Amino acid sequence: MKLSRAGWYLHRLEKMSPSELVWRATDATRKVTWTRHRVAPGGTEQSWEDLPGGAERPVLRSAQRRFGSTLDREAFTAVPDDVRSLVIAAADEIMGGRYELLGVVRKDMDDPDWFLDPVTGRRAPQVDYCFRVDFRSEDVTGNVKQVWELSRMQHLTVLATAFALSGDERYARRVAQHLRSWWRENPFLSGIHWTSGIEIGLRLIAWVWVRRLLEGWGGVRALFEENDTALTQIWWHQRYLDAFRSRGSSANNHVIAEAAGQLVASLAFDWFEESPRWASRARSLLETELRQHPFLSGVDREMAFDYHGFVVELGLVAAAEADRAGRPLDRATWDLLARMLDVVAATVDVQLRAPRQGDGDDGRALVLQPSFPTRWGELLALGNGIFGAPDWWPTCPQGATSHVVASLANRHPRRFRTSRRSSHFADAGLTIMRSEPGHGPEIWCRCDAGPHGFLSIAAHAHADALAVEVRHAGIEVLADPGTYCYQGQAPWRRYFRSTLGHNTVEIAGRDQSKSGGPTLWVRHAGSRVVELGTGEDGEVTRWVGEHDGYTSLDPPAIHRRSVDLSSAERRLTIVDRIETEGHHPVRLAFHLGPDIDARLLGRSVELRWSVGN
């Protein structure tokens, strides 16, 4: 189903509560009236006196500004030599003009074009009023994710980490060059980089950590505390988040990033008259939204596991900042974050790779070392450093991020903790089947019979009811396809969200749930687990699920699937049944991982792959 832009908005409106409609009308009015606050790019760094008459200026709490949220040197001396070498190597790549973002290597990192999409070659708007930029149109912005990603400034946290580990001022000077360039070319409300709150929140987190990591460089105060342009940009970013935030049907991981960014910045850069109020409001918002995001089991409700990790990481970074500022988050929030980490520990495979369910965009709250083996291993290492790890957690080596962030936080031992690994999360419909360790390399299988997604539009969900992922020794055999992209190349985006694309049965040529756009669902399939069998060790060995996504057909149809795992026989059996009183065409496509070779033998397929030593 492909909607016109007007139809897309109508469906969004249908999904909104009356209070959300009122808020959105108020928000739209504010975006119109705030044109008076826009500052046009001037080509040079602007002091407060250079700003146009209508532009707002920050009011400082004190003439004496200092950054009090520094780190102890022990946080860096404890980083292992191999990790140190990886950080320096990544920083040297950036110094050489190269940096990989979302699978694309940029080669302009000496002096980056902040508005260029290297995929399409298009340049996003720089001078337009931000709320008039259609960032959903590839014709206008190019691939907007590529444009936004560089301006999250996470390459600068890598360079700043390299300085903190080595003392080499080349890295610090390059950081200063890029910050001054970005600040000069992106004044308040002008261009693509002011169109999305999540980008602003993540940028603030990066700037706080750049300032922290550059402590010890002689030029750091001139770059931040004594720089009118820096002060104005930091204030503008927080002013924006205070006025415009995600809400209602759009309050997914975006609002977590916005609240985390506001909290981190208002505590570390507490230089402004509004800083105490911003910190208080951001803390309240973050704790409220974090409580709403996971099920009681700890699984994030977006049904997109990459965002589960993103939300946990944002929460931990913000909570660590609050600890350092002496304003810790409440104990219930820390317990919730620990529970979400337990979900990660319980679901990763033998290679520490998590389920690949729903959307994901490789979003990170903080990047100090981009080349760590898996983000999930480092996330668990960070959790171990703050909470401690129960015996059943996998062993995870520490990277730069886990070492340094854990040193910022207090220790928060869990009050309530499961004594064994969970394999079934009933409220989320997420089940992990594993072969017994004594029967050869791990067979890992994810079965899905959960809710379609989070909130009314379920933005990051896929039409994947009863989907399975299968891995052997961490090698993808039956693979979940992932996201593809959010804007642009609409046919591929539709396929990557489709029922046919998810190792599950498509009936009558339709998806189980009805899409209204690349991040909108207008009808949600409901799934449930019908039967669950376990072995003597408590691990799931039999799973049966069904969904109602095809009951609207004429005649209605029900898809039921069973999955059985025998460790002793090294066998995984999948059986599909369609219950209907009529006839419908049925299709099923299994998607093989990149390491799998397939050969057709009559009506069977022989799969081959190599397992490492």
Coordinates of C-alpha atoms in Angstrom, one line a residue:
M1 CA 0.0 0.0 0.0
K2 CA 1.5 3.3 -1.1
L3 CA 0.0 6.5 0.2
S4 CA 0.2 10.0 -1.2
R5 CA 1.9 12.5 1.1
A6 CA -1.6 13.9 2.0
G7 CA -2.9 10.4 2.7
W8 CA 0.2 9.7 4.9
Y9 CA -0.7 12.7 7.0
L10 CA -4.4 11.7 7.2
H11 CA -3.5 8.2 8.5
R12 CA -1.1 9.8 11.0
L13 CA -3.9 12.0 12.2
E14 CA -6.2 9.0 12.6
K15 CA -3.7 7.4 14.9
M16 CA -3.5 10.5 17.2
S17 CA -5.3 11.1 20.5
P18 CA -7.2 14.5 20.9
S19 CA -4.4 15.8 23.2
E20 CA -1.8 14.9 20.7
L21 CA -3.7 16.7 17.9
V22 CA -3.8 19.8 20.1
W23 CA -0.1 19.6 20.9
R24 CA 0.8 19.1 17.3
A25 CA -1.2 22.1 16.2
T26 CA 0.6 24.2 18.9
D27 CA 3.9 22.8 17.7
A28 CA 3.2 23.6 14.1
T29 CA 2.3 27.2 15.1
R30 CA 5.5 27.6 17.0
K31 CA 7.5 26.4 14.0
V32 CA 6.0 29.1 11.9
T33 CA 6.5 31.9 14.5
W34 CA 10.1 30.9 15.2
T35 CA 11.2 32.1 11.8
R36 CA 12.1 35.3 13.7
H37 CA 14.8 33.4 15.7
R38 CA 16.5 31.9 12.6
V39 CA 20.1 33.0 12.0
A40 CA 21.4 32.9 8.4
P41 CA 24.8 31.4 7.7
G42 CA 27.4 34.2 7.6
G43 CA 30.5 32.4 6.6
T44 CA 32.4 33.4 9.7
E45 CA 32.2 32.6 13.4
Q46 CA 29.6 34.8 15.0
S47 CA 30.0 36.5 18.4
W48 CA 26.9 37.4 20.2
E49 CA 27.2 41.0 19.0
D50 CA 27.2 39.8 15.4
L51 CA 23.8 38.0 15.7
P52 CA 20.8 39.6 14.0
G53 CA 18.4 41.6 16.2
G54 CA 15.7 39.0 16.4
A55 CA 18.1 36.2 17.5
E56 CA 18.0 35.1 21.1
R57 CA 21.2 35.3 23.1
P58 CA 22.1 33.1 26.1
V59 CA 22.2 34.5 29.6
L60 CA 25.1 33.1 31.6
R61 CA 24.8 32.2 35.2
S62 CA 28.3 33.5 36.0
A63 CA 31.1 35.2 34.4
Q64 CA 33.4 32.4 35.6
R65 CA 32.7 29.3 33.6
R66 CA 34.4 26.0 34.2
F67 CA 33.9 22.5 33.1
G68 CA 33.7 20.5 36.3
S69 CA 32.8 17.1 34.8
T70 CA 36.3 15.8 34.0
L71 CA 37.6 12.2 34.3
D72 CA 40.3 10.8 36.4
R73 CA 43.4 9.8 34.5
E74 CA 43.0 6.3 35.8
A75 CA 40.1 5.9 33.4
F76 CA 42.6 6.1 30.5
T77 CA 45.6 4.3 32.0
A78 CA 43.3 1.3 32.5
V79 CA 42.5 1.0 28.8
P80 CA 44.3 -2.2 27.5
D81 CA 47.1 -1.7 25.0
D82 CA 45.3 -3.5 22.2
V83 CA 42.3 -1.3 22.6
R84 CA 44.5 1.8 22.7
S85 CA 46.1 0.7 19.4
L86 CA 42.6 0.3 17.8
V87 CA 41.5 3.8 18.8
I88 CA 44.7 5.4 17.5
A89 CA 44.4 3.5 14.2
A90 CA 40.8 4.7 13.8
A91 CA 41.8 8.2 14.6
D92 CA 44.7 8.1 12.1
E93 CA 42.2 7.0 9.4
I94 CA 40.2 10.1 10.1
M95 CA 43.4 12.2 10.1
G96 CA 44.1 10.7 6.7
G97 CA 40.8 12.0 5.4
R98 CA 38.8 8.8 5.5
Y99 CA 35.9 7.6 7.7
E100 CA 33.3 4.9 7.2
L101 CA 29.7 5.9 8.0
L102 CA 26.8 3.5 7.4
G103 CA 28.8 1.3 5.1
V104 CA 30.1 4.3 3.0
V105 CA 33.7 5.5 3.2
R106 CA 33.9 9.3 3.2
K107 CA 37.1 10.7 1.7
D108 CA 36.7 14.4 2.6
M109 CA 37.4 14.2 6.3
D110 CA 40.3 16.8 6.0
D111 CA 37.6 19.4 5.6
P112 CA 34.2 17.8 5.4
D113 CA 31.2 19.1 3.5
W114 CA 28.5 18.9 6.3
F115 CA 25.7 18.9 3.8
L116 CA 26.9 16.3 1.2
D117 CA 25.3 12.9 0.7
P118 CA 28.2 10.8 -0.7
V119 CA 25.8 8.2 -2.0
T120 CA 23.7 10.3 -4.3
G121 CA 26.1 13.3 -4.6
R122 CA 23.3 15.6 -3.6
R123 CA 23.7 18.5 -1.2
A124 CA 21.1 19.0 1.5
P125 CA 19.7 22.6 2.1
Q126 CA 22.1 24.8 4.1
V127 CA 20.4 28.2 4.2
D128 CA 16.6 27.3 4.2
Y129 CA 14.6 27.7 7.4
C130 CA 14.9 24.2 8.9
F131 CA 11.1 23.6 9.3
R132 CA 10.6 24.1 5.6
V133 CA 13.1 21.4 4.6
D134 CA 11.4 18.2 3.4
F135 CA 14.0 15.8 4.9
R136 CA 11.9 12.8 3.8
S137 CA 12.5 13.6 0.1
E138 CA 15.6 12.2 -1.4
D139 CA 15.3 14.7 -4.2
V140 CA 15.7 17.5 -1.7
T141 CA 18.3 16.1 0.7
G142 CA 19.9 13.0 -0.8
N143 CA 20.1 10.1 1.6
V144 CA 19.4 12.2 4.7
K145 CA 20.8 9.5 7.1
Q146 CA 24.2 9.9 5.4
V147 CA 24.0 13.7 5.8
W148 CA 22.9 13.6 9.4
E149 CA 25.3 10.8 10.5
L150 CA 28.5 12.8 10.1
S151 CA 27.0 15.7 12.1
R152 CA 26.4 13.5 15.1
M153 CA 30.1 14.3 15.7
Q154 CA 31.0 10.8 16.8
H155 CA 34.1 10.9 14.7
L156 CA 35.2 13.8 16.9
T157 CA 34.8 11.7 20.1
V158 CA 37.1 9.1 18.5
L159 CA 39.7 11.8 17.8
A160 CA 39.3 13.2 21.3
T161 CA 39.7 9.7 22.8
A162 CA 42.9 9.3 20.8
F163 CA 44.2 12.6 22.2
A164 CA 43.3 11.4 25.8
L165 CA 45.1 8.2 25.3
S166 CA 48.2 9.5 23.5
G167 CA 48.5 13.2 24.3
D168 CA 49.1 13.9 20.6
E169 CA 47.8 17.4 20.0
R170 CA 47.2 16.7 16.2
Y171 CA 44.0 15.0 17.2
A172 CA 42.8 17.9 19.4
R173 CA 43.6 20.5 16.7
R174 CA 41.6 18.5 14.1
V175 CA 38.7 18.3 16.5
A176 CA 38.8 22.1 16.9
Q177 CA 38.9 22.6 13.2
H178 CA 35.8 20.5 12.6
L179 CA 33.8 22.0 15.5
R180 CA 34.6 25.6 14.3
S181 CA 33.6 24.6 10.8
W182 CA 30.3 23.1 11.8
W183 CA 29.4 25.9 14.2
R184 CA 30.2 28.5 11.5
E185 CA 28.1 26.8 8.8
N186 CA 25.1 25.7 10.9
P187 CA 23.6 28.7 12.8
F188 CA 20.3 28.4 14.6
L189 CA 17.4 26.9 12.6
S190 CA 19.2 27.2 9.2
G191 CA 19.4 24.0 7.1
I192 CA 19.1 20.3 7.4
H193 CA 20.9 19.8 10.7
W194 CA 18.2 21.6 12.7
T195 CA 15.3 19.5 11.4
S196 CA 15.5 16.6 13.8
G197 CA 15.6 16.5 17.6
I198 CA 17.4 13.2 17.9
E199 CA 20.3 14.6 15.9
I200 CA 20.5 17.6 18.2
G201 CA 20.5 15.4 21.3
L202 CA 23.2 13.1 20.1
R203 CA 25.3 16.1 19.0
L204 CA 25.1 17.5 22.5
I205 CA 26.3 14.2 24.0
A206 CA 29.3 14.2 21.6
W207 CA 30.2 17.8 22.5
V208 CA 30.2 17.1 26.2
W209 CA 32.5 14.1 25.7
V210 CA 34.8 16.0 23.3
R211 CA 35.2 18.7 26.0
R212 CA 35.8 16.0 28.6
L213 CA 38.3 14.1 26.6
L214 CA 40.3 17.2 25.5
E215 CA 40.9 18.1 29.2
G216 CA 44.7 18.6 29.3
W217 CA 44.9 20.2 25.9
G218 CA 45.9 23.9 26.2
G219 CA 43.4 25.1 23.7
V220 CA 40.2 23.5 25.2
R221 CA 39.0 26.5 27.1
A222 CA 39.4 28.7 24.1
L223 CA 37.4 26.2 22.1
F224 CA 34.5 25.9 24.6
E225 CA 34.1 28.1 27.7
E226 CA 35.8 31.2 26.3
N227 CA 34.2 30.9 22.8
D228 CA 31.0 32.9 22.2
T229 CA 30.2 30.7 19.2
A230 CA 30.5 27.5 21.2
L231 CA 28.4 28.9 24.0
T232 CA 25.7 30.1 21.7
Q233 CA 25.6 26.8 19.8
I234 CA 25.4 24.8 23.0
W235 CA 22.6 27.1 24.3
W236 CA 20.8 27.0 20.9
H237 CA 20.8 23.2 20.9
Q238 CA 19.2 23.0 24.4
R239 CA 16.8 25.8 23.6
Y240 CA 15.6 23.8 20.6
L241 CA 15.1 20.6 22.6
D242 CA 13.2 22.6 25.3
A243 CA 10.8 23.9 22.6
F244 CA 10.5 21.0 20.1
R245 CA 10.5 17.4 21.1
S246 CA 9.0 14.1 19.9
R247 CA 5.7 13.2 21.5
G248 CA 2.6 11.0 21.3
S249 CA 2.7 8.5 18.4
S250 CA 6.2 9.6 17.5
A251 CA 7.7 9.2 21.0
N252 CA 9.9 6.3 20.2
N253 CA 13.7 6.2 20.7
H254 CA 13.8 9.8 19.4
V255 CA 12.4 11.2 22.6
I256 CA 14.9 9.1 24.7
A257 CA 17.8 10.6 22.7
E258 CA 16.4 14.1 23.0
A259 CA 16.0 13.8 26.8
A260 CA 19.4 12.1 27.2
G261 CA 21.1 14.8 25.2
Q262 CA 19.4 17.6 27.1
L263 CA 20.2 16.0 30.5
V264 CA 23.9 15.3 29.7
A265 CA 24.4 18.9 28.3
S266 CA 22.6 20.8 31.0
L267 CA 24.6 19.0 33.7
A268 CA 28.0 19.2 32.1
F269 CA 27.6 22.6 30.5
D270 CA 25.7 24.1 33.5
W271 CA 26.6 27.7 32.4
F272 CA 23.2 29.1 31.5
E273 CA 20.4 30.7 33.4
E274 CA 18.1 27.9 32.2
S275 CA 20.5 25.0 33.0
P276 CA 18.9 23.9 36.3
R277 CA 15.4 24.0 34.8
W278 CA 16.5 22.1 31.7
A279 CA 18.3 19.5 33.8
S280 CA 15.2 18.9 36.0
R281 CA 12.8 18.6 33.0
A282 CA 15.1 16.4 31.0
R283 CA 15.6 14.0 34.0
S284 CA 11.9 13.7 34.5
L285 CA 11.2 13.2 30.8
L286 CA 14.0 10.6 30.5
E287 CA 12.9 8.6 33.5
T288 CA 9.2 8.7 32.4
E289 CA 10.0 7.6 28.8
L290 CA 12.4 4.9 29.9
R291 CA 9.6 3.4 32.1
Q292 CA 7.3 3.3 29.1
H293 CA 9.7 1.8 26.6
P294 CA 10.3 -1.8 27.8
F295 CA 7.9 -4.5 28.6
L296 CA 8.1 -5.9 32.2
S297 CA 10.5 -8.5 30.8
G298 CA 12.9 -5.7 29.8
V299 CA 12.4 -6.1 26.0
D300 CA 12.0 -2.8 24.2
R301 CA 8.4 -2.3 22.9
E302 CA 9.6 -1.0 19.5
M303 CA 10.1 -4.7 18.4
A304 CA 13.3 -3.5 16.7
F305 CA 16.3 -5.0 18.6
D306 CA 18.9 -2.5 17.4
Y307 CA 16.9 0.2 19.0
H308 CA 16.7 -1.8 22.2
G309 CA 20.5 -1.5 22.4
F310 CA 20.3 2.2 21.5
V311 CA 17.8 3.0 24.2
V312 CA 19.9 1.1 26.8
E313 CA 23.1 2.9 25.8
L314 CA 21.4 6.3 25.9
G315 CA 20.1 5.6 29.3
L316 CA 23.4 4.5 30.7
V317 CA 25.3 7.4 29.2
A318 CA 22.8 9.9 30.7
A319 CA 22.6 8.1 34.0
A320 CA 26.4 8.0 34.3
E321 CA 26.5 11.8 33.7
A322 CA 23.9 12.3 36.4
D323 CA 26.0 10.3 38.8
R324 CA 29.1 12.4 38.1
A325 CA 27.0 15.6 38.6
G326 CA 25.8 14.3 42.0
R327 CA 22.2 14.2 40.8
P328 CA 21.7 10.4 40.2
L329 CA 18.6 9.0 38.5
D330 CA 16.2 7.0 40.7
R331 CA 16.9 3.4 41.7
A332 CA 14.0 2.1 39.6
T333 CA 15.6 3.6 36.4
W334 CA 18.9 1.9 37.2
D335 CA 17.1 -1.4 37.8
L336 CA 15.2 -1.0 34.5
L337 CA 18.5 -0.4 32.6
A338 CA 20.0 -3.5 34.2
R339 CA 16.9 -5.6 33.2
M340 CA 17.3 -4.4 29.6
L341 CA 20.9 -5.5 29.7
D342 CA 19.9 -8.9 31.0
V343 CA 17.8 -9.2 27.9
V344 CA 20.8 -8.5 25.7
A345 CA 22.9 -11.0 27.6
A346 CA 20.2 -13.7 27.3
T347 CA 19.6 -13.3 23.6
V348 CA 23.1 -12.8 22.0
D349 CA 24.5 -15.8 20.1
V350 CA 27.9 -17.4 20.8
Q351 CA 29.6 -14.6 18.8
L352 CA 27.9 -11.9 20.9
R353 CA 25.6 -10.8 18.1
A354 CA 22.0 -9.9 19.1
P355 CA 18.8 -10.7 17.3
R356 CA 18.2 -8.7 14.1
Q357 CA 14.6 -7.8 14.3
G358 CA 12.8 -4.8 12.9
D359 CA 14.5 -1.6 12.0
G360 CA 18.0 -0.5 13.0
D361 CA 20.3 2.3 11.8
D362 CA 23.5 1.5 13.7
G363 CA 22.7 4.4 16.1
R364 CA 25.0 4.9 19.0
A365 CA 24.8 7.2 22.0
L366 CA 28.6 7.5 22.3
V367 CA 31.4 6.3 20.1
L368 CA 34.9 6.3 21.5
Q369 CA 36.2 3.2 19.6
P370 CA 34.4 2.4 16.4
S371 CA 36.2 -0.9 15.7
F372 CA 35.2 -2.9 18.7
P373 CA 34.2 -6.5 17.6
T374 CA 30.5 -6.1 18.4
R375 CA 28.6 -3.2 19.9
W376 CA 26.7 -5.8 22.0
G377 CA 29.8 -7.1 23.7
E378 CA 31.0 -3.6 24.7
L379 CA 27.5 -2.7 25.9
L380 CA 27.5 -5.8 28.1
A381 CA 31.1 -4.9 29.3
L382 CA 29.8 -1.5 30.3
G383 CA 26.9 -3.1 32.2
N384 CA 29.3 -5.4 34.0
G385 CA 31.4 -2.4 35.0
I386 CA 28.3 -0.6 36.5
F387 CA 26.1 -3.5 37.8
G388 CA 28.3 -6.5 37.9
A389 CA 27.5 -9.6 35.9
P390 CA 25.7 -12.7 37.0
D391 CA 27.3 -16.1 36.3
W392 CA 25.2 -16.8 33.2
W393 CA 26.2 -13.6 31.3
P394 CA 28.7 -14.2 28.5
T395 CA 32.3 -13.0 29.0
C396 CA 32.8 -9.7 27.2
P397 CA 36.2 -7.9 26.7
Q398 CA 36.2 -4.3 27.6
G399 CA 36.7 -1.5 25.0
A400 CA 37.4 2.2 25.4
T401 CA 33.8 3.1 25.8
S402 CA 33.0 0.6 28.5
H403 CA 36.2 1.5 30.4
V404 CA 35.7 5.2 30.4
V405 CA 31.9 5.5 30.8
A406 CA 31.9 3.0 33.6
S407 CA 34.5 5.1 35.4
L408 CA 32.1 8.1 35.3
A409 CA 29.3 6.2 37.0
N410 CA 28.8 5.0 40.5
R411 CA 28.4 1.2 41.1
H412 CA 24.8 0.1 41.1
P413 CA 24.5 -3.6 42.2
R414 CA 21.2 -5.1 41.2
R415 CA 18.6 -5.6 43.9
F416 CA 16.6 -8.2 41.9
R417 CA 18.4 -10.4 39.4
T418 CA 17.5 -13.7 37.6
S419 CA 19.7 -16.6 38.6
R420 CA 19.6 -18.2 35.1
R421 CA 19.4 -17.1 31.5
S422 CA 15.9 -16.5 30.1
S423 CA 14.9 -18.0 26.8
H424 CA 11.3 -16.8 26.5
F425 CA 10.0 -13.3 27.0
A426 CA 6.3 -13.8 27.0
D427 CA 5.1 -10.2 26.9
A428 CA 7.3 -9.4 23.9
G429 CA 6.7 -12.7 22.1
L430 CA 10.5 -13.2 21.8
T431 CA 11.8 -16.8 22.1
I432 CA 15.4 -17.9 21.7
M433 CA 16.1 -21.6 21.1
R434 CA 19.6 -23.0 21.6
S435 CA 21.2 -26.4 21.3
E436 CA 22.8 -27.8 24.4
P437 CA 26.5 -27.0 24.8
G438 CA 27.6 -30.6 24.8
H439 CA 26.2 -31.4 21.3
G440 CA 28.6 -29.4 19.1
P441 CA 28.6 -25.8 17.9
E442 CA 25.6 -23.7 19.0
I443 CA 22.4 -23.8 17.0
W444 CA 20.6 -20.5 17.8
C445 CA 17.1 -19.7 16.6
R446 CA 14.9 -16.6 17.3
C447 CA 11.1 -17.1 17.0
D448 CA 8.8 -14.1 16.8
A449 CA 5.2 -14.1 18.1
G450 CA 5.0 -10.7 19.7
P451 CA 3.1 -7.4 19.3
H452 CA 3.6 -5.7 16.0
G453 CA 5.4 -2.6 17.4
F454 CA 5.4 0.4 19.7
L455 CA 2.6 3.0 19.8
S456 CA -0.1 3.5 17.2
I457 CA 2.2 3.9 14.1
A458 CA 4.7 1.2 15.1
A459 CA 7.3 3.1 13.1
H460 CA 10.2 0.7 13.3
A461 CA 8.3 -2.6 13.2
H462 CA 8.3 -5.0 10.2
A463 CA 5.5 -7.3 9.0
D464 CA 7.4 -10.3 10.5
A465 CA 4.9 -12.3 12.6
L466 CA 6.2 -15.8 13.1
A467 CA 9.5 -15.0 11.5
V468 CA 12.6 -17.0 12.4
E469 CA 16.3 -16.3 12.4
V470 CA 18.7 -19.3 12.5
R471 CA 22.5 -19.3 13.2
H472 CA 25.1 -22.0 13.6
A473 CA 28.2 -21.2 15.6
G474 CA 27.2 -17.5 15.1
I475 CA 27.0 -17.8 11.3
E476 CA 23.7 -16.6 9.8
V477 CA 21.9 -19.5 8.1
L478 CA 18.4 -18.0 7.8
A479 CA 18.9 -14.3 8.1
D480 CA 16.6 -11.4 8.9
P481 CA 17.1 -8.8 6.1
G482 CA 17.4 -5.7 8.3
T483 CA 16.3 -2.2 7.4
Y484 CA 17.8 -1.2 4.0
C485 CA 17.0 2.5 4.3
Y486 CA 14.3 4.8 5.6
Q487 CA 14.0 7.3 2.8
G488 CA 14.7 6.7 -0.9
Q489 CA 14.4 3.6 -3.1
A490 CA 10.9 2.9 -1.9
P491 CA 10.5 -0.6 -3.5
W492 CA 13.4 -1.9 -1.6
R493 CA 12.3 -0.3 1.6
R494 CA 8.9 -2.0 1.2
Y495 CA 10.5 -5.4 0.6
F496 CA 12.8 -5.2 3.6
R497 CA 9.7 -4.5 5.8
S498 CA 7.5 -7.1 4.1
T499 CA 6.2 -10.5 5.2
L500 CA 7.9 -12.2 2.2
G501 CA 11.2 -10.7 3.3
H502 CA 11.2 -12.4 6.7
N503 CA 11.4 -16.2 6.5
T504 CA 7.6 -16.4 7.1
V505 CA 4.6 -17.2 5.0
E506 CA 2.9 -14.6 2.8
I507 CA -0.7 -15.3 1.9
A508 CA -2.7 -13.8 -1.1
G509 CA 0.2 -11.6 -2.0
R510 CA -0.3 -9.3 1.0
D511 CA 1.7 -8.4 4.1
Q512 CA 0.3 -9.5 7.4
S513 CA 0.2 -5.8 8.6
K514 CA -0.8 -2.9 6.4
S515 CA 1.8 -0.2 5.7
G516 CA 1.0 3.5 5.2
G517 CA 4.5 4.6 4.5
P518 CA 8.2 3.9 5.2
T519 CA 7.8 4.4 9.0
L520 CA 4.0 4.0 9.4
W521 CA 1.7 1.0 9.9
V522 CA -2.1 1.5 9.7
R523 CA -3.1 -2.0 10.6
H524 CA -1.2 -4.3 13.0
A525 CA -1.2 -8.1 12.9
G526 CA -1.6 -9.8 16.3
S527 CA 0.5 -12.8 17.3
R528 CA 0.6 -15.2 20.1
V529 CA 2.5 -18.3 21.4
V530 CA 0.2 -21.3 21.3
E531 CA 2.6 -23.9 22.8
L532 CA 6.0 -23.9 24.4
G533 CA 8.1 -26.9 25.3
T534 CA 11.3 -27.0 27.3
G535 CA 14.0 -29.5 28.0
E536 CA 15.4 -30.6 31.4
D537 CA 17.7 -27.6 31.5
G538 CA 14.7 -25.2 31.0
E539 CA 15.7 -24.2 27.5
V540 CA 13.0 -24.0 24.9
T541 CA 12.9 -27.0 22.5
R542 CA 9.5 -26.6 21.0
W543 CA 7.7 -23.4 19.9
V544 CA 4.3 -23.0 18.2
G545 CA 2.8 -19.6 17.3
E546 CA 0.0 -18.1 15.2
H547 CA -1.1 -14.7 14.0
D548 CA -4.4 -13.1 12.8
G549 CA -2.9 -10.9 10.1
Y550 CA -4.9 -12.7 7.3
T551 CA -8.3 -12.9 9.0
S552 CA -9.4 -10.0 6.9
L553 CA -9.1 -12.1 3.7
D554 CA -12.2 -13.7 2.1
P555 CA -12.3 -16.4 3.3
P556 CA -10.2 -15.7 6.4
A557 CA -6.9 -17.5 7.0
I558 CA -4.7 -18.3 10.0
H559 CA -1.0 -19.0 9.8
R560 CA 0.3 -21.3 12.4
R561 CA 4.0 -22.3 12.7
S562 CA 5.9 -24.8 14.8
V563 CA 9.6 -25.0 15.4
D564 CA 11.3 -28.0 17.1
L565 CA 15.0 -28.2 18.1
S566 CA 16.7 -31.5 18.8
S567 CA 20.2 -31.0 20.2
A568 CA 21.1 -34.7 20.1
E569 CA 20.0 -35.0 16.4
R570 CA 21.4 -31.6 15.5
R571 CA 18.0 -30.9 13.8
L572 CA 15.8 -27.8 13.6
T573 CA 12.4 -28.5 12.1
I574 CA 10.0 -25.8 10.9
V575 CA 6.4 -26.7 9.9
D576 CA 3.8 -24.2 8.6
R577 CA 0.1 -24.7 8.5
I578 CA -2.5 -22.5 6.9
E579 CA -6.1 -22.8 8.2
T580 CA -8.7 -21.6 5.8
E581 CA -12.0 -22.7 4.3
G582 CA -11.0 -21.5 0.8
H583 CA -7.9 -21.2 -1.3
H584 CA -5.2 -18.5 -1.4
P585 CA -1.8 -18.3 -3.1
V586 CA 1.0 -18.8 -0.6
R587 CA 4.7 -17.8 -0.9
L588 CA 7.6 -18.5 1.5
A589 CA 11.1 -17.2 0.9
F590 CA 14.0 -18.2 3.1
H591 CA 16.8 -15.7 3.2
L592 CA 20.3 -17.2 3.5
G593 CA 23.2 -15.5 5.3
P594 CA 26.2 -14.2 3.3
D595 CA 28.4 -17.1 4.3
I596 CA 26.0 -19.8 3.0
D597 CA 26.5 -21.7 -0.3
A598 CA 23.3 -23.3 -1.6
R599 CA 22.8 -26.1 -4.1
L600 CA 19.4 -27.3 -5.4
L601 CA 19.0 -31.1 -5.3
G602 CA 15.5 -31.9 -6.7
R603 CA 13.0 -30.6 -4.2
S604 CA 15.7 -30.1 -1.5
V605 CA 18.4 -27.5 -1.0
E606 CA 21.8 -28.4 0.3
L607 CA 23.4 -25.6 2.4
R608 CA 27.1 -25.5 3.1
W609 CA 29.3 -23.2 5.2
S610 CA 32.5 -23.2 7.1
V611 CA 32.7 -23.1 10.9
G612 CA 35.9 -21.4 12.3
N613 CA 38.5 -23.3 14.3

